[in-house]
Amino acid sequence: MRWVTKLAFIATVLAGMTAAGMPVQASAPEFKGAFSQGGIVFGQTTPGTSVMLDGEKIDTIAPDGNFALGFERDYQGPATLTLTHADGSTEQFTYPIKHREFNIQRIDGLPPKMVTPDPAVMDRIKDDSRQAREARTERFATEYYKSGFIWPATGRISGVYGSQRILNGQPRAAHWGVDVAVPMGTPVVAPADGVVTLAHPDMYFSGATLFIDHGLGVVSAFLHLSKIDVKVGDVVHQGDVVAHSGASGRATGPHLDWRVNVGPTRIDAALLVPPMEQVLAGAKK
């Protein structure tokens, strides 16, 4: 896994007072990950400490003090982290956020109904969204993500996180996944240990769709599949075959669309793994 370690040297203590009003010695949490737009960081603090990001309490924290933070595509930063310890003392730190440039992609020739859905299918689309949202809200105490991450499939990258797609000339929302161009039926493996929380055979936009929860609200989604080989509740391990690639839903051809959320925040899955070029070069040796 490609980790970018962020230690105390990037933290600035803004405030830190005990319940009695005396200053406390700051002890910045340790992080692994990317403090960047679309980034994810895994942090560790004292058990029993609550964590707030920019004034909002996060629920992606485990009893042992481990937690996860995700930063949206357009997050400006700096990130302000407030820790409230069991004794009532607080500490506050700020972290700079790396800004990124994102691509614009144009896709023409799509059937009009797949660009602007017919009103008759809106109820189906809303129900798909509800199921996806509910599958991401469950929290697991087991920190499956500690297995590390690998690519769920390898091949040419045909789409990247954060790119805005213009479909048939109409600007659409940013793309939240990384697309790997692979032949129909290519095995898709679990990128990390986890538990299956959604296995839907046919969503309107994403087709056959699979979710794997890695703990702390970190959830992988696999879209446009041709086959799903696991069911909700299954515990899977890194490298297990969980599905096969396809072109179901709104897709222009066979590929795997891999997405990762931290709670409701959509982050760049590619930041969790080595560059694809490096992986493919290693496979040729």
XYZ file of C-alpha atoms in Angstrom:
285
model
C 0.000 0.000 0.000
C 1.242 3.504 -0.785
C 1.215 5.331 2.529
C 2.193 8.983 2.976
C 2.939 9.318 6.673
C 1.928 12.569 8.306
C 3.439 13.101 11.724
C 3.376 15.864 14.307
C 5.624 18.202 12.301
C 2.654 19.258 10.157
C 0.402 19.842 13.135
C -0.033 23.195 14.817
C -1.618 23.307 18.247
C -4.332 25.935 18.183
C -5.865 25.262 21.594
C -5.473 22.781 24.403
C -6.878 23.274 27.879
C -7.691 20.776 30.611
C -11.037 20.800 32.364
C -9.337 22.782 35.157
C -8.212 25.451 32.707
C -4.538 24.445 32.663
C -2.732 23.939 29.355
C -1.936 20.381 28.342
C 0.997 19.064 26.361
C -0.117 18.471 22.777
C 0.321 14.973 21.425
C -0.675 14.989 17.778
C -2.242 11.764 16.536
C -0.210 9.691 14.125
C -1.517 9.323 10.581
C -1.041 7.148 7.540
C -2.503 8.315 4.280
C -2.846 11.365 2.063
C -3.878 14.803 3.322
C -5.107 15.857 -0.100
C -8.272 16.497 -2.045
C -9.836 13.060 -2.481
C -7.487 11.674 0.166
C -7.978 9.326 3.085
C -5.988 9.150 6.311
C -6.062 6.567 9.081
C -5.307 8.064 12.483
C -4.662 6.833 15.983
C -5.317 8.632 19.246
C -5.943 7.751 22.901
C -8.861 5.328 23.477
C -11.947 7.159 24.684
C -11.086 10.329 22.767
C -13.735 11.869 20.522
C -12.660 13.437 17.232
C -14.112 16.396 15.363
C -13.156 17.441 11.847
C -13.880 21.104 11.076
C -16.295 21.256 14.006
C -18.263 18.118 13.122
C -17.965 14.947 15.187
C -16.875 11.931 13.173
C -18.350 8.483 13.757
C -15.535 6.608 12.012
C -13.638 5.974 15.266
C -13.009 2.643 17.006
C -12.866 1.921 20.761
C -9.079 1.540 20.508
C -8.700 5.133 19.276
C -8.191 4.359 15.581
C -10.168 6.495 13.148
C -10.477 7.378 9.478
C -10.861 10.737 7.760
C -11.821 11.368 4.155
C -11.550 14.581 2.136
C -13.851 15.355 -0.786
C -12.655 16.291 -4.267
C -13.226 20.029 -3.703
C -12.146 20.176 -0.044
C -10.090 23.345 0.408
C -8.596 22.885 3.865
C -6.746 23.307 6.029
C -8.244 20.446 8.020
C -8.936 21.357 11.651
C -8.930 18.383 13.985
C -10.250 18.706 17.548
C -9.644 15.931 20.082
C -11.666 15.756 23.289
C -10.115 13.339 25.764
C -11.886 11.309 28.428
C -10.787 13.779 31.138
C -12.424 16.667 29.278
C -9.199 18.184 27.961
C -9.087 19.253 24.337
C -6.421 19.647 21.701
C -6.711 21.160 18.254
C -4.441 20.712 15.246
C -4.443 21.942 11.662
C -3.189 20.053 8.607
C -2.535 21.485 5.140
C -4.404 19.883 2.247
C -2.754 19.202 -1.108
C -4.820 20.575 -3.992
C -5.118 18.575 -7.215
C -5.998 19.123 -10.876
C -8.839 16.979 -12.232
C -9.570 15.870 -15.773
C -12.549 16.620 -17.986
C -13.838 13.623 -19.970
C -16.269 13.739 -22.887
C -18.364 10.689 -23.749
C -20.653 10.911 -26.743
C -23.009 8.436 -28.364
C -24.769 7.280 -25.209
C -28.453 6.395 -25.523
C -30.430 9.509 -24.502
C -32.334 7.590 -21.811
C -29.045 6.779 -20.057
C -28.006 10.447 -20.009
C -31.350 11.871 -18.940
C -33.387 9.104 -17.289
C -37.032 8.744 -18.169
C -39.261 10.000 -15.328
C -40.783 6.506 -15.201
C -37.540 5.073 -13.770
C -36.924 7.789 -11.162
C -38.522 5.712 -8.397
C -36.123 2.888 -9.194
C -33.146 5.270 -9.153
C -34.225 6.712 -5.790
C -34.582 3.230 -4.329
C -31.117 2.282 -5.619
C -29.713 5.349 -3.854
C -31.521 4.444 -0.636
C -30.091 0.925 -0.625
C -26.578 2.208 -1.273
C -26.880 4.819 1.466
C -28.130 2.297 4.016
C -25.348 -0.164 3.122
C -22.772 2.516 3.948
C -24.211 3.522 7.323
C -23.557 0.270 9.197
C -20.398 0.350 11.311
C -18.224 -2.671 12.127
C -15.937 -2.897 15.154
C -13.471 -5.100 13.273
C -10.816 -2.992 11.560
C -10.596 -5.032 8.371
C -8.715 -2.265 6.533
C -5.560 -3.152 8.474
C -4.934 -5.898 5.893
C -3.816 -3.119 3.550
C -5.119 -2.595 0.009
C -4.374 -4.040 -3.430
C -5.932 -3.353 -6.817
C -9.144 -5.406 -7.250
C -8.218 -5.853 -10.924
C -5.245 -4.792 -13.025
C -5.175 -3.257 -16.470
C -5.243 0.055 -18.303
C -6.735 2.939 -16.314
C -9.586 4.283 -18.443
C -11.185 6.664 -15.964
C -9.969 8.536 -12.906
C -11.427 9.970 -9.726
C -12.602 13.557 -9.786
C -12.904 13.869 -13.535
C -16.009 15.624 -14.736
C -17.851 13.822 -17.491
C -19.709 15.583 -20.257
C -22.236 13.084 -21.580
C -23.602 13.776 -25.043
C -22.530 17.400 -24.533
C -24.230 17.766 -21.140
C -22.005 18.427 -18.056
C -22.558 15.901 -15.277
C -21.340 15.320 -11.752
C -17.736 14.348 -11.141
C -16.707 10.711 -11.534
C -16.057 9.176 -8.115
C -14.277 5.957 -9.095
C -11.192 4.674 -10.835
C -11.996 2.686 -13.980
C -9.872 -0.311 -14.974
C -10.370 -1.468 -18.569
C -10.505 -5.265 -18.407
C -12.269 -7.884 -20.562
C -15.758 -9.085 -19.751
C -15.706 -11.659 -16.949
C -12.319 -10.721 -15.493
C -12.126 -11.827 -11.826
C -12.493 -9.012 -9.303
C -10.775 -9.609 -5.957
C -11.311 -8.034 -2.545
C -8.788 -5.189 -2.235
C -8.749 -5.628 1.547
C -10.455 -7.760 4.175
C -14.058 -6.847 4.894
C -17.703 -7.826 5.078
C -20.191 -7.689 2.203
C -22.952 -5.142 2.855
C -24.586 -4.910 -0.594
C -24.833 -7.358 -3.492
C -27.382 -5.956 -5.945
C -27.892 -7.727 -9.298
C -29.065 -4.716 -11.324
C -29.040 -1.067 -10.284
C -30.105 1.425 -12.935
C -26.835 3.353 -13.268
C -24.246 0.972 -11.781
C -25.697 -2.374 -12.886
C -24.623 -5.340 -10.761
C -23.138 -3.626 -7.710
C -21.124 -4.927 -4.750
C -20.140 -3.183 -1.497
C -17.452 -4.403 0.921
C -17.100 -2.645 4.287
C -13.497 -2.535 5.533
C -14.305 -1.047 8.950
C -14.460 2.515 10.308
C -16.945 3.385 7.563
C -14.424 2.682 4.789
C -16.469 1.005 2.044
C -15.399 -0.241 -1.398
C -17.960 -0.275 -4.194
C -17.595 -2.275 -7.423
C -19.844 -1.255 -10.317
C -20.937 -2.611 -13.729
C -20.228 -6.232 -12.798
C -21.298 -9.244 -14.858
C -21.428 -11.595 -11.865
C -21.338 -11.356 -8.066
C -19.882 -14.370 -6.257
C -20.607 -13.400 -2.634
C -23.656 -12.482 -0.587
C -24.491 -9.930 2.096
C -22.900 -10.882 5.411
C -19.981 -12.817 3.920
C -16.578 -12.008 5.402
C -13.978 -11.831 2.645
C -10.214 -11.628 2.699
C -7.800 -9.679 0.547
C -7.341 -11.456 -2.785
C -10.564 -13.477 -2.623
C -12.496 -13.483 -5.910
C -15.745 -11.676 -5.122
C -17.125 -10.822 -8.575
C -16.420 -10.583 -12.296
C -16.183 -7.468 -14.428
C -18.844 -6.507 -16.922
C -20.717 -3.695 -18.636
C -24.020 -3.691 -16.774
C -25.888 -0.471 -15.992
C -24.679 2.709 -17.680
C -21.395 1.582 -19.203
C -19.835 2.033 -22.634
C -17.894 -1.237 -22.455
C -16.493 -3.876 -20.091
C -14.507 -2.434 -17.206
C -14.341 -2.290 -13.426
C -15.377 0.918 -11.650
C -13.895 0.833 -8.119
C -15.001 3.457 -5.621
C -14.260 4.064 -1.941
C -16.174 6.057 0.659
C -15.305 7.106 4.189
C -18.804 7.448 5.584
C -20.555 9.795 3.135
C -17.266 11.186 1.798
C -16.177 9.941 -1.626
C -12.410 9.566 -1.820
C -9.907 8.466 -4.468
C -9.413 4.688 -4.278
C -6.187 4.981 -6.297
C -4.503 6.683 -3.308
C -4.784 3.429 -1.335
C -2.706 1.333 -3.718
C 0.574 1.541 -5.674
C 0.437 3.199 -9.107
C -1.010 0.837 -11.708
C 2.094 1.251 -13.909
C 4.249 -0.032 -11.082
C 1.982 -3.047 -10.500
C 1.871 -3.965 -14.193
C 5.644 -3.568 -14.535
C 6.165 -5.873 -11.568
C 3.858 -8.483 -13.090
C 5.997 -8.596 -16.256
C 9.185 -9.453 -14.383
